[in-house]
Amino acid sequence: FQHTRTSAAMELETIAGHLLAQAIAPSTIRTYSRAISIYSEFTKKTYSLLLFPTPLSTLRTFIAHLFQNQCSSSSILTYISALSYVNKLCSSEDNTTHFLVKKLMKGVQRSSQSPDMRLPIEIDLLGRILDNLHLTVSSHNKVLLFKALFALMFHAFLRAGEVTIRSKSDMSKVL
């Protein structure tokens, strides 16, 4: 029995492909494409061929390679997520969830932790900032607005993201 596709089946395949393409954001597609490109370059250079689905041994050396090249732990995790996505799309075994990979990632995180260099603003520093705002802000009204904003943030323990917006669509997300 030979399986032939009807035009209706081919149209449904096209729709399914479109839906799958819409499943992740364009920025994620760009990030994952970059990750796959880096992985491809690594495997071709190290093993002389592209390896998919990703073998566990290759994942181990790829993580070590990224760590050796000073990639941040979050970047390495993103690259591993991209490989996981491709493995799942191909209905292949996903070694990225293997115990060993998780432990390697934990090691990466612990090895690359650095102390938080940000210091809290103390009351005397806030006073100096408020006293010198006129040196960096030309409008008197804006100076007053910034003084009020900085004083509110300091006394209410607010972070910048809690009182500012990136776009007009974010206006409902702040106080």
PDB file of C-alpha atoms in Angstrom:
ATOM      1  CA  PHE A   1       0.000   0.000   0.000  1.00  0.00           C
ATOM      2  CA  GLN A   2       1.544   3.245  -1.131  1.00  0.00           C
ATOM      3  CA  HIS A   3       0.854   6.373   0.944  1.00  0.00           C
ATOM      4  CA  THR A   4       0.043   9.377  -1.229  1.00  0.00           C
ATOM      5  CA  ARG A   5      -0.738  12.852  -0.004  1.00  0.00           C
ATOM      6  CA  THR A   6      -3.805  14.630  -1.207  1.00  0.00           C
ATOM      7  CA  SER A   7      -3.791  18.357  -1.844  1.00  0.00           C
ATOM      8  CA  ALA A   8      -5.809  18.775   1.368  1.00  0.00           C
ATOM      9  CA  ALA A   9      -3.122  16.941   3.350  1.00  0.00           C
ATOM     10  CA  MET A  10      -0.376  19.058   1.775  1.00  0.00           C
ATOM     11  CA  GLU A  11      -2.317  22.237   2.632  1.00  0.00           C
ATOM     12  CA  LEU A  12      -2.674  21.065   6.229  1.00  0.00           C
ATOM     13  CA  GLU A  13       1.088  20.341   6.350  1.00  0.00           C
ATOM     14  CA  THR A  14       1.708  23.909   5.176  1.00  0.00           C
ATOM     15  CA  ILE A  15      -0.577  25.283   7.904  1.00  0.00           C
ATOM     16  CA  ALA A  16       1.125  23.086  10.516  1.00  0.00           C
ATOM     17  CA  GLY A  17       4.516  24.409   9.393  1.00  0.00           C
ATOM     18  CA  HIS A  18       3.246  27.987   9.675  1.00  0.00           C
ATOM     19  CA  LEU A  19       1.881  27.326  13.180  1.00  0.00           C
ATOM     20  CA  LEU A  20       5.181  25.805  14.234  1.00  0.00           C
ATOM     21  CA  ALA A  21       7.049  28.843  12.911  1.00  0.00           C
ATOM     22  CA  GLN A  22       4.757  31.072  14.973  1.00  0.00           C
ATOM     23  CA  ALA A  23       5.366  29.058  18.150  1.00  0.00           C
ATOM     24  CA  ILE A  24       8.482  31.006  19.125  1.00  0.00           C
ATOM     25  CA  ALA A  25       9.279  34.702  18.980  1.00  0.00           C
ATOM     26  CA  PRO A  26      11.437  36.145  16.176  1.00  0.00           C
ATOM     27  CA  SER A  27      14.104  37.149  18.707  1.00  0.00           C
ATOM     28  CA  THR A  28      14.214  33.558  19.980  1.00  0.00           C
ATOM     29  CA  ILE A  29      14.598  32.295  16.423  1.00  0.00           C
ATOM     30  CA  ARG A  30      17.577  34.642  15.925  1.00  0.00           C
ATOM     31  CA  THR A  31      19.142  33.587  19.230  1.00  0.00           C
ATOM     32  CA  TYR A  32      18.633  29.889  18.539  1.00  0.00           C
ATOM     33  CA  SER A  33      20.002  30.267  14.999  1.00  0.00           C
ATOM     34  CA  ARG A  34      23.152  31.847  16.426  1.00  0.00           C
ATOM     35  CA  ALA A  35      23.448  29.038  18.975  1.00  0.00           C
ATOM     36  CA  ILE A  36      23.057  26.347  16.300  1.00  0.00           C
ATOM     37  CA  SER A  37      25.639  28.121  14.168  1.00  0.00           C
ATOM     38  CA  ILE A  38      28.136  28.156  17.065  1.00  0.00           C
ATOM     39  CA  TYR A  39      27.411  24.488  17.799  1.00  0.00           C
ATOM     40  CA  SER A  40      27.816  23.564  14.110  1.00  0.00           C
ATOM     41  CA  GLU A  41      31.125  25.400  13.907  1.00  0.00           C
ATOM     42  CA  PHE A  42      32.309  23.688  17.098  1.00  0.00           C
ATOM     43  CA  THR A  43      31.366  20.161  15.975  1.00  0.00           C
ATOM     44  CA  LYS A  44      32.845  20.583  12.519  1.00  0.00           C
ATOM     45  CA  LYS A  45      36.094  21.910  13.993  1.00  0.00           C
ATOM     46  CA  THR A  46      36.310  19.403  16.856  1.00  0.00           C
ATOM     47  CA  TYR A  47      34.763  16.275  15.308  1.00  0.00           C
ATOM     48  CA  SER A  48      34.949  17.109  11.579  1.00  0.00           C
ATOM     49  CA  LEU A  49      31.204  16.644  11.174  1.00  0.00           C
ATOM     50  CA  LEU A  50      27.883  18.066  12.323  1.00  0.00           C
ATOM     51  CA  LEU A  51      26.351  15.945  15.060  1.00  0.00           C
ATOM     52  CA  PHE A  52      22.550  15.877  15.419  1.00  0.00           C
ATOM     53  CA  PRO A  53      20.871  14.774  17.547  1.00  0.00           C
ATOM     54  CA  THR A  54      23.415  15.986  20.046  1.00  0.00           C
ATOM     55  CA  PRO A  55      25.313  13.095  21.647  1.00  0.00           C
ATOM     56  CA  LEU A  56      25.922  13.389  25.387  1.00  0.00           C
ATOM     57  CA  SER A  57      29.703  13.362  24.949  1.00  0.00           C
ATOM     58  CA  THR A  58      29.480  16.200  22.430  1.00  0.00           C
ATOM     59  CA  LEU A  59      27.249  18.220  24.766  1.00  0.00           C
ATOM     60  CA  ARG A  60      29.833  17.814  27.526  1.00  0.00           C
ATOM     61  CA  THR A  61      32.682  19.067  25.366  1.00  0.00           C
ATOM     62  CA  PHE A  62      30.540  21.853  23.886  1.00  0.00           C
ATOM     63  CA  ILE A  63      29.700  23.164  27.367  1.00  0.00           C
ATOM     64  CA  ALA A  64      33.393  22.956  28.324  1.00  0.00           C
ATOM     65  CA  HIS A  65      34.319  24.800  25.112  1.00  0.00           C
ATOM     66  CA  LEU A  66      31.829  27.611  25.806  1.00  0.00           C
ATOM     67  CA  PHE A  67      33.019  27.874  29.409  1.00  0.00           C
ATOM     68  CA  GLN A  68      36.662  27.961  28.294  1.00  0.00           C
ATOM     69  CA  ASN A  69      35.777  30.826  25.933  1.00  0.00           C
ATOM     70  CA  GLN A  70      34.279  32.775  28.852  1.00  0.00           C
ATOM     71  CA  CYS A  71      30.634  32.502  27.824  1.00  0.00           C
ATOM     72  CA  SER A  72      28.331  33.439  30.680  1.00  0.00           C
ATOM     73  CA  SER A  73      26.329  30.680  32.298  1.00  0.00           C
ATOM     74  CA  SER A  74      23.104  32.221  30.967  1.00  0.00           C
ATOM     75  CA  SER A  75      24.485  32.223  27.407  1.00  0.00           C
ATOM     76  CA  ILE A  76      25.556  28.594  27.722  1.00  0.00           C
ATOM     77  CA  LEU A  77      22.107  27.692  29.029  1.00  0.00           C
ATOM     78  CA  THR A  78      20.532  29.493  26.059  1.00  0.00           C
ATOM     79  CA  TYR A  79      22.724  27.551  23.624  1.00  0.00           C
ATOM     80  CA  ILE A  80      21.780  24.277  25.303  1.00  0.00           C
ATOM     81  CA  SER A  81      18.097  25.272  25.116  1.00  0.00           C
ATOM     82  CA  ALA A  82      18.483  25.860  21.382  1.00  0.00           C
ATOM     83  CA  LEU A  83      19.969  22.390  20.934  1.00  0.00           C
ATOM     84  CA  SER A  84      17.142  20.923  22.987  1.00  0.00           C
ATOM     85  CA  TYR A  85      14.580  22.670  20.795  1.00  0.00           C
ATOM     86  CA  VAL A  86      16.129  21.293  17.600  1.00  0.00           C
ATOM     87  CA  ASN A  87      16.349  17.769  19.070  1.00  0.00           C
ATOM     88  CA  LYS A  88      12.679  17.903  20.048  1.00  0.00           C
ATOM     89  CA  LEU A  89      11.630  19.256  16.644  1.00  0.00           C
ATOM     90  CA  CYS A  90      13.344  16.285  15.039  1.00  0.00           C
ATOM     91  CA  SER A  91      11.677  13.889  17.511  1.00  0.00           C
ATOM     92  CA  SER A  92      15.164  12.849  18.591  1.00  0.00           C
ATOM     93  CA  GLU A  93      16.513  11.958  21.996  1.00  0.00           C
ATOM     94  CA  ASP A  94      17.118  15.113  24.029  1.00  0.00           C
ATOM     95  CA  ASN A  95      20.350  14.656  25.970  1.00  0.00           C
ATOM     96  CA  THR A  96      20.223  18.247  27.220  1.00  0.00           C
ATOM     97  CA  THR A  97      18.065  17.096  30.153  1.00  0.00           C
ATOM     98  CA  HIS A  98      20.526  14.360  31.144  1.00  0.00           C
ATOM     99  CA  PHE A  99      21.747  14.375  34.752  1.00  0.00           C
ATOM    100  CA  LEU A 100      25.331  14.951  33.626  1.00  0.00           C
ATOM    101  CA  VAL A 101      24.415  18.027  31.563  1.00  0.00           C
ATOM    102  CA  LYS A 102      22.477  19.482  34.507  1.00  0.00           C
ATOM    103  CA  LYS A 103      25.481  18.946  36.783  1.00  0.00           C
ATOM    104  CA  LEU A 104      27.841  20.506  34.237  1.00  0.00           C
ATOM    105  CA  MET A 105      25.572  23.547  34.066  1.00  0.00           C
ATOM    106  CA  LYS A 106      25.501  23.757  37.864  1.00  0.00           C
ATOM    107  CA  GLY A 107      29.308  23.658  37.808  1.00  0.00           C
ATOM    108  CA  VAL A 108      29.381  26.441  35.215  1.00  0.00           C
ATOM    109  CA  GLN A 109      27.089  28.578  37.365  1.00  0.00           C
ATOM    110  CA  ARG A 110      29.116  28.025  40.513  1.00  0.00           C
ATOM    111  CA  SER A 111      32.445  28.570  38.755  1.00  0.00           C
ATOM    112  CA  SER A 112      31.377  31.832  37.172  1.00  0.00           C
ATOM    113  CA  GLN A 113      29.621  33.441  40.128  1.00  0.00           C
ATOM    114  CA  SER A 114      31.022  36.807  41.049  1.00  0.00           C
ATOM    115  CA  PRO A 115      30.042  38.902  44.032  1.00  0.00           C
ATOM    116  CA  ASP A 116      27.442  41.588  43.448  1.00  0.00           C
ATOM    117  CA  MET A 117      29.439  44.793  43.052  1.00  0.00           C
ATOM    118  CA  ARG A 118      26.377  47.031  43.259  1.00  0.00           C
ATOM    119  CA  LEU A 119      26.186  48.905  46.512  1.00  0.00           C
ATOM    120  CA  PRO A 120      23.018  50.310  48.026  1.00  0.00           C
ATOM    121  CA  ILE A 121      22.537  54.055  47.929  1.00  0.00           C
ATOM    122  CA  GLU A 122      22.805  55.492  51.422  1.00  0.00           C
ATOM    123  CA  ILE A 123      21.097  58.665  52.587  1.00  0.00           C
ATOM    124  CA  ASP A 124      24.221  60.849  52.277  1.00  0.00           C
ATOM    125  CA  LEU A 125      24.814  59.697  48.682  1.00  0.00           C
ATOM    126  CA  LEU A 126      21.139  60.324  47.855  1.00  0.00           C
ATOM    127  CA  GLY A 127      21.528  63.861  49.214  1.00  0.00           C
ATOM    128  CA  ARG A 128      24.576  64.484  47.013  1.00  0.00           C
ATOM    129  CA  ILE A 129      22.752  63.126  43.965  1.00  0.00           C
ATOM    130  CA  LEU A 130      19.731  65.325  44.620  1.00  0.00           C
ATOM    131  CA  ASP A 131      21.914  68.403  45.252  1.00  0.00           C
ATOM    132  CA  ASN A 132      23.788  67.935  41.974  1.00  0.00           C
ATOM    133  CA  LEU A 133      20.949  67.015  39.622  1.00  0.00           C
ATOM    134  CA  HIS A 134      20.929  70.554  38.224  1.00  0.00           C
ATOM    135  CA  LEU A 135      24.412  69.898  36.819  1.00  0.00           C
ATOM    136  CA  THR A 136      23.187  67.118  34.521  1.00  0.00           C
ATOM    137  CA  VAL A 137      19.552  68.045  33.871  1.00  0.00           C
ATOM    138  CA  SER A 138      18.897  71.371  32.169  1.00  0.00           C
ATOM    139  CA  SER A 139      15.164  71.780  32.845  1.00  0.00           C
ATOM    140  CA  HIS A 140      14.188  72.961  36.342  1.00  0.00           C
ATOM    141  CA  ASN A 141      10.903  70.999  36.119  1.00  0.00           C
ATOM    142  CA  LYS A 142      12.772  67.803  35.259  1.00  0.00           C
ATOM    143  CA  VAL A 143      15.154  68.384  38.171  1.00  0.00           C
ATOM    144  CA  LEU A 144      12.137  68.555  40.488  1.00  0.00           C
ATOM    145  CA  LEU A 145      10.621  65.429  38.933  1.00  0.00           C
ATOM    146  CA  PHE A 146      13.874  63.484  39.287  1.00  0.00           C
ATOM    147  CA  LYS A 147      14.292  64.622  42.900  1.00  0.00           C
ATOM    148  CA  ALA A 148      10.777  63.418  43.710  1.00  0.00           C
ATOM    149  CA  LEU A 149      11.324  60.146  41.851  1.00  0.00           C
ATOM    150  CA  PHE A 150      14.682  59.398  43.479  1.00  0.00           C
ATOM    151  CA  ALA A 151      13.381  60.256  46.962  1.00  0.00           C
ATOM    152  CA  LEU A 152      10.323  58.031  46.436  1.00  0.00           C
ATOM    153  CA  MET A 153      12.464  55.143  45.153  1.00  0.00           C
ATOM    154  CA  PHE A 154      14.853  55.450  48.087  1.00  0.00           C
ATOM    155  CA  HIS A 155      12.241  55.607  50.837  1.00  0.00           C
ATOM    156  CA  ALA A 156       9.884  53.016  49.293  1.00  0.00           C
ATOM    157  CA  PHE A 157      12.713  50.595  48.385  1.00  0.00           C
ATOM    158  CA  LEU A 158      11.700  50.634  44.710  1.00  0.00           C
ATOM    159  CA  ARG A 159      13.828  49.527  41.786  1.00  0.00           C
ATOM    160  CA  ALA A 160      14.073  51.517  38.565  1.00  0.00           C
ATOM    161  CA  GLY A 161      11.996  48.962  36.655  1.00  0.00           C
ATOM    162  CA  GLU A 162       9.131  49.440  39.101  1.00  0.00           C
ATOM    163  CA  VAL A 163       8.745  53.162  38.378  1.00  0.00           C
ATOM    164  CA  THR A 164       9.812  53.471  34.736  1.00  0.00           C
ATOM    165  CA  ILE A 165       8.566  52.135  31.412  1.00  0.00           C
ATOM    166  CA  ARG A 166      10.319  51.115  28.210  1.00  0.00           C
ATOM    167  CA  SER A 167       7.371  51.818  25.929  1.00  0.00           C
ATOM    168  CA  LYS A 168       3.864  53.210  26.115  1.00  0.00           C
ATOM    169  CA  SER A 169       2.442  49.706  26.101  1.00  0.00           C
ATOM    170  CA  ASP A 170       4.114  49.129  29.498  1.00  0.00           C
ATOM    171  CA  MET A 171       2.296  51.979  31.238  1.00  0.00           C
ATOM    172  CA  SER A 172      -0.021  49.604  33.116  1.00  0.00           C
ATOM    173  CA  LYS A 173       2.946  47.774  34.672  1.00  0.00           C
ATOM    174  CA  VAL A 174       4.251  50.589  36.900  1.00  0.00           C
ATOM    175  CA  LEU A 175       2.930  52.393  39.964  1.00  0.00           C
TER     176      LEU A 175
END
